[in-house]
Short mmCIF file of C-alpha atoms and ligand atoms in Angstrom, two decimals:
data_model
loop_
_atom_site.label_atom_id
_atom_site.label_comp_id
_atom_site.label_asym_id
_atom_site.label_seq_id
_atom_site.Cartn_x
_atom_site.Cartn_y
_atom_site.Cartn_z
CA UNK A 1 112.58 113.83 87.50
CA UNK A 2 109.78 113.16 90.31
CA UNK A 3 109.28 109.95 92.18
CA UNK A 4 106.18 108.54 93.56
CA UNK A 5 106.60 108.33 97.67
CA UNK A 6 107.94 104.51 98.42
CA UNK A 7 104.82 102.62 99.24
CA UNK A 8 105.58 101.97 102.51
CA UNK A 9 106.48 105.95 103.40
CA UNK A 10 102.91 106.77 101.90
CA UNK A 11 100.74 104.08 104.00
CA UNK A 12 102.26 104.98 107.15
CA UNK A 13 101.79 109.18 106.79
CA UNK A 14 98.15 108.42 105.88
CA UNK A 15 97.58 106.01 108.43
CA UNK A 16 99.38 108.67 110.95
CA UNK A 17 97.35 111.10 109.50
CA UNK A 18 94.01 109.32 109.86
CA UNK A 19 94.47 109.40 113.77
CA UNK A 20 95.47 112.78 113.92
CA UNK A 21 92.49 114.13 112.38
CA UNK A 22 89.86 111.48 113.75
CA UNK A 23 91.68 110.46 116.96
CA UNK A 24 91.49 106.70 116.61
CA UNK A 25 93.32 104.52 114.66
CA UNK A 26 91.63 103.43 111.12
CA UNK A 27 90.32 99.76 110.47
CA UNK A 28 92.94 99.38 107.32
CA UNK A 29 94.29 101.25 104.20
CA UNK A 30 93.69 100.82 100.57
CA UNK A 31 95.72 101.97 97.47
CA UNK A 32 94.14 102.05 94.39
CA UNK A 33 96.70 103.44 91.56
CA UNK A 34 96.47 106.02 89.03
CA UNK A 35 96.94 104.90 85.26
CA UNK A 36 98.92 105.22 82.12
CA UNK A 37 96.98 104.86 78.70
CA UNK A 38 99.13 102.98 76.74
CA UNK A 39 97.37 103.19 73.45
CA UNK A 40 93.27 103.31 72.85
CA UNK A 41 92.28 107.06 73.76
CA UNK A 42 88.78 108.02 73.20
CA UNK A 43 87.86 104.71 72.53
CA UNK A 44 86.21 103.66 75.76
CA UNK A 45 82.98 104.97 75.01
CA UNK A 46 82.89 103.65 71.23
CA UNK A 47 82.75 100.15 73.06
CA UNK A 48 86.34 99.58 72.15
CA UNK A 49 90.02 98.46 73.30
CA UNK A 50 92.30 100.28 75.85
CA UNK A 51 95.59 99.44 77.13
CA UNK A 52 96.00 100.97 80.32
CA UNK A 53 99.01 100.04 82.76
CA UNK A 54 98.75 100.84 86.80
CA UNK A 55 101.42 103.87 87.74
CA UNK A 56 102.75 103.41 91.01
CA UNK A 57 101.49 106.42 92.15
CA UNK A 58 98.48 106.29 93.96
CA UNK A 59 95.53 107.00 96.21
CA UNK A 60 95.92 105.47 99.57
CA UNK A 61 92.35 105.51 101.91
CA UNK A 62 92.75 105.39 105.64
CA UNK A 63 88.97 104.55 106.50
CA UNK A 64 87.48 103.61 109.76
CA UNK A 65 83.60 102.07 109.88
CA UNK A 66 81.19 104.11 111.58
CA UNK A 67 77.54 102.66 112.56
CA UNK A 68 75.34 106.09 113.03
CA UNK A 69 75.19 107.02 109.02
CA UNK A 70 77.67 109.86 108.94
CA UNK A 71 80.20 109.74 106.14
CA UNK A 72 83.72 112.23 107.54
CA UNK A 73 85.87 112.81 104.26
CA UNK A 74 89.04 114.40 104.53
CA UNK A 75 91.87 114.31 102.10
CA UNK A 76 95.55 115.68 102.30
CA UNK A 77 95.43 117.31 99.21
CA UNK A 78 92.04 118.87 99.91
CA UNK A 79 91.73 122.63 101.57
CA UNK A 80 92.12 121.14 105.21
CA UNK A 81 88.30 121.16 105.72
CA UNK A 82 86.62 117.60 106.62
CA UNK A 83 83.63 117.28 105.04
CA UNK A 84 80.68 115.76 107.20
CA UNK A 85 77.55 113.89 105.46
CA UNK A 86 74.51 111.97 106.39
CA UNK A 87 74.68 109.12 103.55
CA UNK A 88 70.98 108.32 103.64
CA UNK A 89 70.43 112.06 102.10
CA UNK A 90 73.31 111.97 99.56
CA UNK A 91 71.75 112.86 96.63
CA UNK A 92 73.54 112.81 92.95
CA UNK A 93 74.63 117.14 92.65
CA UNK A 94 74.17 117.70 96.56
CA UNK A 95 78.16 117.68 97.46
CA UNK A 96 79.82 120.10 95.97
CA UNK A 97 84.00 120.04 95.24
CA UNK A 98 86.48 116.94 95.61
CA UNK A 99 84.36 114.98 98.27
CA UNK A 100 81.54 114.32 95.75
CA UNK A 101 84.18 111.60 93.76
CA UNK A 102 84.07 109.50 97.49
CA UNK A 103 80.55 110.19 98.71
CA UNK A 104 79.57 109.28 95.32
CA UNK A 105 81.13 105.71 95.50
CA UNK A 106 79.46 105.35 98.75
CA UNK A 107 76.25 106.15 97.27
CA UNK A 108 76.85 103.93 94.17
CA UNK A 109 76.55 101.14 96.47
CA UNK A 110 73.72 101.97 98.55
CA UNK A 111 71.96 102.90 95.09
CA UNK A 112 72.99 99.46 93.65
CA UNK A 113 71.61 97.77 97.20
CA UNK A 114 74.56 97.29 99.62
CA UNK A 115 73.52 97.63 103.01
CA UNK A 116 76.66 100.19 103.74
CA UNK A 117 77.06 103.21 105.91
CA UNK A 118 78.98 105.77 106.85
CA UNK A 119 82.76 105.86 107.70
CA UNK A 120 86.01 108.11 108.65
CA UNK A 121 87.67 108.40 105.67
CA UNK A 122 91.30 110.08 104.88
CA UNK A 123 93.10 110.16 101.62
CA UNK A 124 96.45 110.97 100.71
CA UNK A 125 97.47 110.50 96.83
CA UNK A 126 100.13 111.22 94.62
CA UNK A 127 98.66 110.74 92.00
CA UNK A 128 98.96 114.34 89.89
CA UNK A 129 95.29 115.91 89.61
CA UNK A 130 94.16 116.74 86.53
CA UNK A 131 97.34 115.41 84.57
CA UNK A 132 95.16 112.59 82.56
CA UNK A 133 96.55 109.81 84.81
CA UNK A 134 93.22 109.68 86.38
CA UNK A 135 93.28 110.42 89.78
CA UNK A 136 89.86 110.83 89.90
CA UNK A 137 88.87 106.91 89.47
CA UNK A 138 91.86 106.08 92.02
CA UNK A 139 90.69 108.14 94.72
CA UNK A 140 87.11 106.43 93.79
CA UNK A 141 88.36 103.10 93.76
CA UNK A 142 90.50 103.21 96.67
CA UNK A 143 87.19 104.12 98.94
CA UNK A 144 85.34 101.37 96.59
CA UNK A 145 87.53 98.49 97.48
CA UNK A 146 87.81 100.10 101.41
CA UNK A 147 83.97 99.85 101.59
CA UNK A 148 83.90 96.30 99.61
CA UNK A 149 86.05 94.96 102.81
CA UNK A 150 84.70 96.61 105.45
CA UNK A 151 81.17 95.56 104.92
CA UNK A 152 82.18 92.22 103.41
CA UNK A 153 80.29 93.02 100.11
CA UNK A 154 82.35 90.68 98.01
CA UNK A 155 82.42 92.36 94.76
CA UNK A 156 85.32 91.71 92.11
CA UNK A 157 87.14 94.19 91.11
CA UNK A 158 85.25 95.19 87.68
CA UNK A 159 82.15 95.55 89.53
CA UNK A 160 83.85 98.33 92.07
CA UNK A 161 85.09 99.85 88.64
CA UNK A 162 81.76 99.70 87.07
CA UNK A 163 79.68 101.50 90.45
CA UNK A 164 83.01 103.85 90.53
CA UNK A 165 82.16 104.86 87.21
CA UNK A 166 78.65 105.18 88.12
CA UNK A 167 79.74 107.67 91.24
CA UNK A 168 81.45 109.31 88.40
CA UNK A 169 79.00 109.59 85.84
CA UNK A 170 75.80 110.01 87.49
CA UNK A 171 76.73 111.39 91.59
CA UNK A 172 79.58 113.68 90.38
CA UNK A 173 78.36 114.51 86.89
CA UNK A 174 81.44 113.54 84.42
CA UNK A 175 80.73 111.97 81.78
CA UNK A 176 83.53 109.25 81.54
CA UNK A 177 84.00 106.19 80.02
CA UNK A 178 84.74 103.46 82.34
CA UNK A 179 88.90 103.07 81.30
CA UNK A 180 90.13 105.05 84.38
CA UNK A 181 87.98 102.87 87.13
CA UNK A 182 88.53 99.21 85.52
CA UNK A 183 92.78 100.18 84.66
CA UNK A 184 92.49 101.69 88.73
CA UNK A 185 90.97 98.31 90.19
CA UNK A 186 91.99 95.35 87.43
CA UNK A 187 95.87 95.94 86.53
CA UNK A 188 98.56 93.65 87.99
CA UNK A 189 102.01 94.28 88.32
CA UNK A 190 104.51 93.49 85.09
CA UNK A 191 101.49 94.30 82.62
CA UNK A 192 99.77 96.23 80.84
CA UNK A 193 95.82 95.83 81.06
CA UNK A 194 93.86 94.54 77.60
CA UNK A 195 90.22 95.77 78.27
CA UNK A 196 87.27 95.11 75.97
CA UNK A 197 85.09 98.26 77.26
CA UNK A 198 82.03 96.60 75.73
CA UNK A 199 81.62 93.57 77.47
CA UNK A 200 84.63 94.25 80.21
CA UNK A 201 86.66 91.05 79.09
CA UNK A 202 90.26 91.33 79.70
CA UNK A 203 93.48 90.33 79.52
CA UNK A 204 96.84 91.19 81.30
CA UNK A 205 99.28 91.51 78.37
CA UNK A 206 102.75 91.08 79.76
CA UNK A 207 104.67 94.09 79.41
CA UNK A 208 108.49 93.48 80.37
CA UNK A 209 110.41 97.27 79.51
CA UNK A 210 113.10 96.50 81.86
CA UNK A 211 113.96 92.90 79.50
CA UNK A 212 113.64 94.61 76.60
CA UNK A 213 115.91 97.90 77.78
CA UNK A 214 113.34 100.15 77.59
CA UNK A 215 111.65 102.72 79.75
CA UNK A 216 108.11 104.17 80.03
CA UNK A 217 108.48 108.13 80.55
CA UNK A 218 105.80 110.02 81.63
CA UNK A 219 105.51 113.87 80.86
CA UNK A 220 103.37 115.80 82.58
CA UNK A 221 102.61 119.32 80.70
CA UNK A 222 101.03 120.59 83.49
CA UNK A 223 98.26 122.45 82.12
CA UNK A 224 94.40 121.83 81.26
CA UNK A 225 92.60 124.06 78.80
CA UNK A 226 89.65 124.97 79.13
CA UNK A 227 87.53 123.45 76.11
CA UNK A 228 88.68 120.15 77.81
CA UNK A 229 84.86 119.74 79.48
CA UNK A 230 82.93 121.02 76.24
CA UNK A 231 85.36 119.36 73.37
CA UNK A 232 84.54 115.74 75.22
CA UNK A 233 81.03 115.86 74.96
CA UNK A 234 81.23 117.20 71.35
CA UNK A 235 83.43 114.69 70.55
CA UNK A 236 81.46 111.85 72.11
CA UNK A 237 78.27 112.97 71.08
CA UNK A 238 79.62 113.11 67.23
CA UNK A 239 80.82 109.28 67.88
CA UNK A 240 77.31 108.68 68.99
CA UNK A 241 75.74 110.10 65.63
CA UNK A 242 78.28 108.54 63.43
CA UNK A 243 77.22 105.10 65.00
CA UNK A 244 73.73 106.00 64.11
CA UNK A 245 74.11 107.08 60.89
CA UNK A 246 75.92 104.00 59.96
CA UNK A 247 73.46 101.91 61.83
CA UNK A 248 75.71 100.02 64.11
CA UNK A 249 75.60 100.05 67.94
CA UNK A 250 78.53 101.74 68.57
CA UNK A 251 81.81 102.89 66.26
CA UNK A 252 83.49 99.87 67.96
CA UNK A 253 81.48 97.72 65.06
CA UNK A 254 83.32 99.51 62.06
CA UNK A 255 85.77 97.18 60.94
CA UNK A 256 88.55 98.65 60.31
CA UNK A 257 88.67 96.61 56.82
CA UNK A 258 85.58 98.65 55.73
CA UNK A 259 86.55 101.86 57.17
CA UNK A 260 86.70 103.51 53.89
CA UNK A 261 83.22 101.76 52.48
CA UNK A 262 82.12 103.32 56.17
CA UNK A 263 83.78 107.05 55.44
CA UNK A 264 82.14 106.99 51.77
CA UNK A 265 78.67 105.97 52.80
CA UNK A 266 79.05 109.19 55.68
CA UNK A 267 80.26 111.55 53.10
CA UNK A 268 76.66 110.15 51.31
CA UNK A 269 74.66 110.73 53.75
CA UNK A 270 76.01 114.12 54.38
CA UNK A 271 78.40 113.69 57.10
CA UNK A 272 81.20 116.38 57.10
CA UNK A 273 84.68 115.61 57.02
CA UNK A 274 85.02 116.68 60.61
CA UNK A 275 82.45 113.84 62.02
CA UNK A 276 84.27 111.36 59.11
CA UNK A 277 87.48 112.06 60.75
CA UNK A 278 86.08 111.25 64.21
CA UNK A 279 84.91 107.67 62.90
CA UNK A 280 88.84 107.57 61.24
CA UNK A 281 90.62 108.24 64.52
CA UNK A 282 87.88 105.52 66.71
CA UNK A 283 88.51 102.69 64.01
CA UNK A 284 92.12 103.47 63.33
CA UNK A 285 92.61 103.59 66.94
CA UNK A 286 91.60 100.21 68.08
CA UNK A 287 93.50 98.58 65.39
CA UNK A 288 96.33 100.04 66.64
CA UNK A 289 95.25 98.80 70.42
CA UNK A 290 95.21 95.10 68.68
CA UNK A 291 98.54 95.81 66.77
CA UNK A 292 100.31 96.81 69.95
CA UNK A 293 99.30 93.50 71.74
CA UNK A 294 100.64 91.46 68.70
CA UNK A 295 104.10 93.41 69.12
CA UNK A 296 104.32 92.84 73.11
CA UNK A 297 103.40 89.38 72.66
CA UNK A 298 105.26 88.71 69.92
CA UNK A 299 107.93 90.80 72.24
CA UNK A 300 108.66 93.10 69.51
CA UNK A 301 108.61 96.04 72.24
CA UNK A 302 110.55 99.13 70.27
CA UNK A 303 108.46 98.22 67.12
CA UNK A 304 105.18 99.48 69.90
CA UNK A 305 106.76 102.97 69.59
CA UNK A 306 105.55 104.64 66.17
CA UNK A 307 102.55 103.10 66.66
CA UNK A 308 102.32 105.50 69.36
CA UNK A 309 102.96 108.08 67.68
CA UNK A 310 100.97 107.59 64.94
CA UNK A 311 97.97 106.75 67.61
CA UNK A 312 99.26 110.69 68.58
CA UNK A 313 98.98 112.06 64.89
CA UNK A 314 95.33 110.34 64.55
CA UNK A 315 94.32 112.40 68.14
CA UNK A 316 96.00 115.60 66.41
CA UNK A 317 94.90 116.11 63.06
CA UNK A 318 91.42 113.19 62.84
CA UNK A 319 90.07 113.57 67.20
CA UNK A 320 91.57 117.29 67.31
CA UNK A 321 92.35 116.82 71.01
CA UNK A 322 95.99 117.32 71.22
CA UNK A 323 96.84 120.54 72.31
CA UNK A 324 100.32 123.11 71.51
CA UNK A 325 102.05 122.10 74.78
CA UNK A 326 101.36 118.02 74.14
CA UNK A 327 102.35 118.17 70.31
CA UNK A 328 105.74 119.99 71.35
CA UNK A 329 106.32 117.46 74.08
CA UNK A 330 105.21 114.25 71.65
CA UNK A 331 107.83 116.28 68.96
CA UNK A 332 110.41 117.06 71.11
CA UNK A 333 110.61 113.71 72.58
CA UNK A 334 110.98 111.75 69.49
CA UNK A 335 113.43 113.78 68.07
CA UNK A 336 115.26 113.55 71.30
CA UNK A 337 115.22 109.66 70.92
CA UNK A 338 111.70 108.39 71.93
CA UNK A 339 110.84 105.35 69.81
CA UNK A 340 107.96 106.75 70.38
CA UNK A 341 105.56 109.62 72.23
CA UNK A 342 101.93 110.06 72.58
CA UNK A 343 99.49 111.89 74.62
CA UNK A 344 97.44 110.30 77.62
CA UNK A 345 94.17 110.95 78.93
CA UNK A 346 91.29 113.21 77.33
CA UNK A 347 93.38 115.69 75.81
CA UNK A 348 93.97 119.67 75.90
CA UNK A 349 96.42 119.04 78.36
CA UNK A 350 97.14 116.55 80.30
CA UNK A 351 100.11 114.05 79.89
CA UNK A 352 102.21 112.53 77.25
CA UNK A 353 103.81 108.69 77.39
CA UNK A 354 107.18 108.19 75.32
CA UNK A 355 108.97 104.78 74.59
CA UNK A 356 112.16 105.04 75.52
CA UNK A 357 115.50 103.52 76.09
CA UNK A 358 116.90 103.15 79.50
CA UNK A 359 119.46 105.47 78.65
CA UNK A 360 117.28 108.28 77.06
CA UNK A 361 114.95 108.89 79.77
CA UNK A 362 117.16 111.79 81.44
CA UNK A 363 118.41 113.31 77.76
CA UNK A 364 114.38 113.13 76.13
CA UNK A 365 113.26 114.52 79.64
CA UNK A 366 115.68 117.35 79.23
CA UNK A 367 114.95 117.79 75.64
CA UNK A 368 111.26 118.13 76.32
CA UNK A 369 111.87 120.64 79.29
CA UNK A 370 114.40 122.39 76.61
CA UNK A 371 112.11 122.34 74.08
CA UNK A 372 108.77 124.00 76.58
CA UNK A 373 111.27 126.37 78.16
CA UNK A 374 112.04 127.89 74.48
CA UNK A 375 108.05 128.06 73.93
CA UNK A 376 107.72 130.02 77.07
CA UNK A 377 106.14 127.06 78.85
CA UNK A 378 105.93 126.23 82.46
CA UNK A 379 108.42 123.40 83.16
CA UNK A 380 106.77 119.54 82.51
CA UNK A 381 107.29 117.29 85.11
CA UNK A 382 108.65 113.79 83.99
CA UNK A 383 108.59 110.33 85.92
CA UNK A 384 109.26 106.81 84.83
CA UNK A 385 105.97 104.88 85.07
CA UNK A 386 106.75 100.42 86.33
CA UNK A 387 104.14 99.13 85.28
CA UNK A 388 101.82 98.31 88.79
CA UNK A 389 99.07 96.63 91.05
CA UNK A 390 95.93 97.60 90.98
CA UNK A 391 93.61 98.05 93.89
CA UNK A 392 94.09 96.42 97.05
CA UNK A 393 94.63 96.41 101.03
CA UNK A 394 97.97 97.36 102.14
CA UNK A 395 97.02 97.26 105.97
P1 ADP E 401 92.28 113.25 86.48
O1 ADP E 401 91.39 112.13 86.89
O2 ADP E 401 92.81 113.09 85.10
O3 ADP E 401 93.38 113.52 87.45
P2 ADP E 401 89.87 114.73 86.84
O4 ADP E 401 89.49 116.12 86.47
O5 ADP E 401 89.06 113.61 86.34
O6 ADP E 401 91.41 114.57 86.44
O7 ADP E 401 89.89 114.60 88.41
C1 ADP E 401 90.56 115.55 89.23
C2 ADP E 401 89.69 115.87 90.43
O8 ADP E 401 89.61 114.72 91.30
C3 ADP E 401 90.27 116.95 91.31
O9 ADP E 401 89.88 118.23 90.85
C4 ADP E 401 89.64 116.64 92.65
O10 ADP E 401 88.32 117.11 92.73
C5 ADP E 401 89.57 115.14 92.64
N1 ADP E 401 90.73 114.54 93.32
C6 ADP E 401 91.62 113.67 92.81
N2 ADP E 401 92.54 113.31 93.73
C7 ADP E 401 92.22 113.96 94.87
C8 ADP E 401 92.77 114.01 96.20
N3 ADP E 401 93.84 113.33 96.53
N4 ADP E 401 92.15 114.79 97.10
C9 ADP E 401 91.06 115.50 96.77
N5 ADP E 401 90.51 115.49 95.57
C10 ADP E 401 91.06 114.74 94.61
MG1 MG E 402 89.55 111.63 86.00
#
């Protein structure tokens, strides 16, 4: 089992860090965490629900202002190198490699009008890269809501995830739905975060595993396939020509009463059953984001746990994202004694989120390490996720 750094440990390294590389102290430090998807995966750009919670892990900014334009980036989990830009020429594709997620957030803001400039900036996360627990938006957000202070811009927090998304999208060139930025910058503590991705209305939905005896376990598989890139953009742009075939805005306006009227009238028109099973998983999939809220506020919290699994069948066999190594873990865990398992993130890869009870997070961990060493996988790494803060100033 890995643990995230104690908060305090983490600040101080990157704050001792900061001077070391810049020599001068930095103006302050923001964390912004990584994320756990509850339930609601590929949903977020279908206009529909997610239920992120905030890990604990997460990026932590050391920034200090500067006043002549030049933007220093330097990260602990980079290749060593600080990166040096002039942020009146950053242009969207112009920075190549990890430093376009922060330059783009800087030029996000400028694009969107704020009169902000250039800055020392070091980062130190623990937040796994890659794993689907987004450490991508985190490391965005963390510079977002650094910049948001130290020019006094006064944005809320789901208008920093909304430009970090744009930094994202549009300066780094991934297309992602805006989930990752919004869990990063909006979750509280003790909660797991409802999000309406089509008008960004939300709701903290209390999430109390320690009262009920349970546990959220995190497995990390530890590997990304390739098709991960190409399979997203199929993916969304079959959600996108669903919607228009059906004539609604976005797949988020199936209800999932007339999902079989909607599947019929597709097979009609000439829709195969792969692009009918992409509309199945969407609809299906934020009913079951609505069904898990009634169970935690109804504080029915093991009932939550085949409705993740059965939110991990629909990514399997309807979204075809899962992937060997996240179907053995999902298996393995719930046969271990999981109510309940799940992959995270995008898919191919990535992570997988059991329910469990406080005593079965050591034997499903083992089970699942068991059950990849007998497949000839690399070992997953497991943590228990608390459910977090979001973004804010530490120092
Ligand atoms: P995820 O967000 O699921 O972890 P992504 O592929 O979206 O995966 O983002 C991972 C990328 O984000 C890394 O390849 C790297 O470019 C960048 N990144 C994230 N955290 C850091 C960090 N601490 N230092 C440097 N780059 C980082
Ligand atoms: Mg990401």
């Amino acid at each position: 089992m890995t643990t995230a750094d104690t908060a305090a440990t983490h600040a101080e390294r990157t704050a001792k860090d900061f001077t070391a590389h810049y020599g001068a102290d930095p103006d302050g430090l923001w964390a912004a965490p990584g994320r756990v998807n509850l339930i609601g995966e590929h949903t977020d750009y279908n206009d529909g629900f997610v239920l992120p919670v905030a890990l604990p892990h997460a990026a932590v900014a050391a920034v200090r202002r500067r006043d002549d334009g030049v933007l220093r980036l330097h990260s602990a989990q980079g290749d060593g190198a600080v990166v040096a830009l002039d942020v009146a020429g950053l242009t969207p594709g112009g920075v190549q490699g990890w430093a376009a997620y922060p330059a783009g957030v800087v030029w996000a803001l400028r694009e969107a009008g704020h009169p902000v400039g250039g800055a020392d900036v070091h980062i130190d996360s623990d937040v796994p890269t890659g794993a689907g627990l987004s450490s991508s938006a985190s490391l965005e957000c963390a510079v977002a809501v650094a910049y948001n202070d130290l020019w006094q811009l006064g944005l809320g927090a789901a208008q920093l995830a909304v430009l970090a998304q744009r930094a994202e999208n549009a300066f780094v060139g991934v297309p992602c739905g805006v989930m990752d930025q919004m869990a990063s910058t909006c979750c509280a503590a003790g909660g797991a975060l409802f999000l309406d991705t089509r008008d960004l209305s939300q709701r903290q939905v209390p999430l109390d595993l320690a009262g009920a005896g349970l546990r959220l376990l995190v497995l990390d598989t530890r590997v990304k396939h390739d098709l991960a890139d190409g399979a997203y953009a199929q993916r969304r742009a079959g959600c996108e020509r669903a919607a228009e075939l059906l004539g609604v805005r976005a797949l988020r306006d199936v209800p999932y009463a007339e999902l079989q009227s909607a599947l019929d009238r597709l097979e009609q028109l000439g829709a195969d059953g792969e692009l009918r099973a992409l509309v199945r998983h969407v609809v299906t999939e934020d009913a079951r984001v609505e069904q898990v809220i009634g169970l935690l506020e109804a504080g029915d919290l093991r009932a939550v746990g085949p409705v993740l699994t059965a939110g991990h069948a629909s990514l399997r066999d309807d979204f075809r994202v899962s992937c060997a190594e996240t179907d053995l873990a999902v298996a393995a865990a719930v046969e271990a004694g999981a109510l309940g398992a799940r992959m995270t993130g995008g898919g191919f890869g990535g992570s997988v989120v059991a329910l469990v009870p406080h005593d079965g997070v050591e034997p499903v961990a083992a089970a699942v390490a068991d059950a990849f060493a007998a497949a000839g996988y690399g070992a997953p790494r497991a943590f228990t996720a608390v459910p977090g803060d979001g973004a804010r100033r530490l120092a």
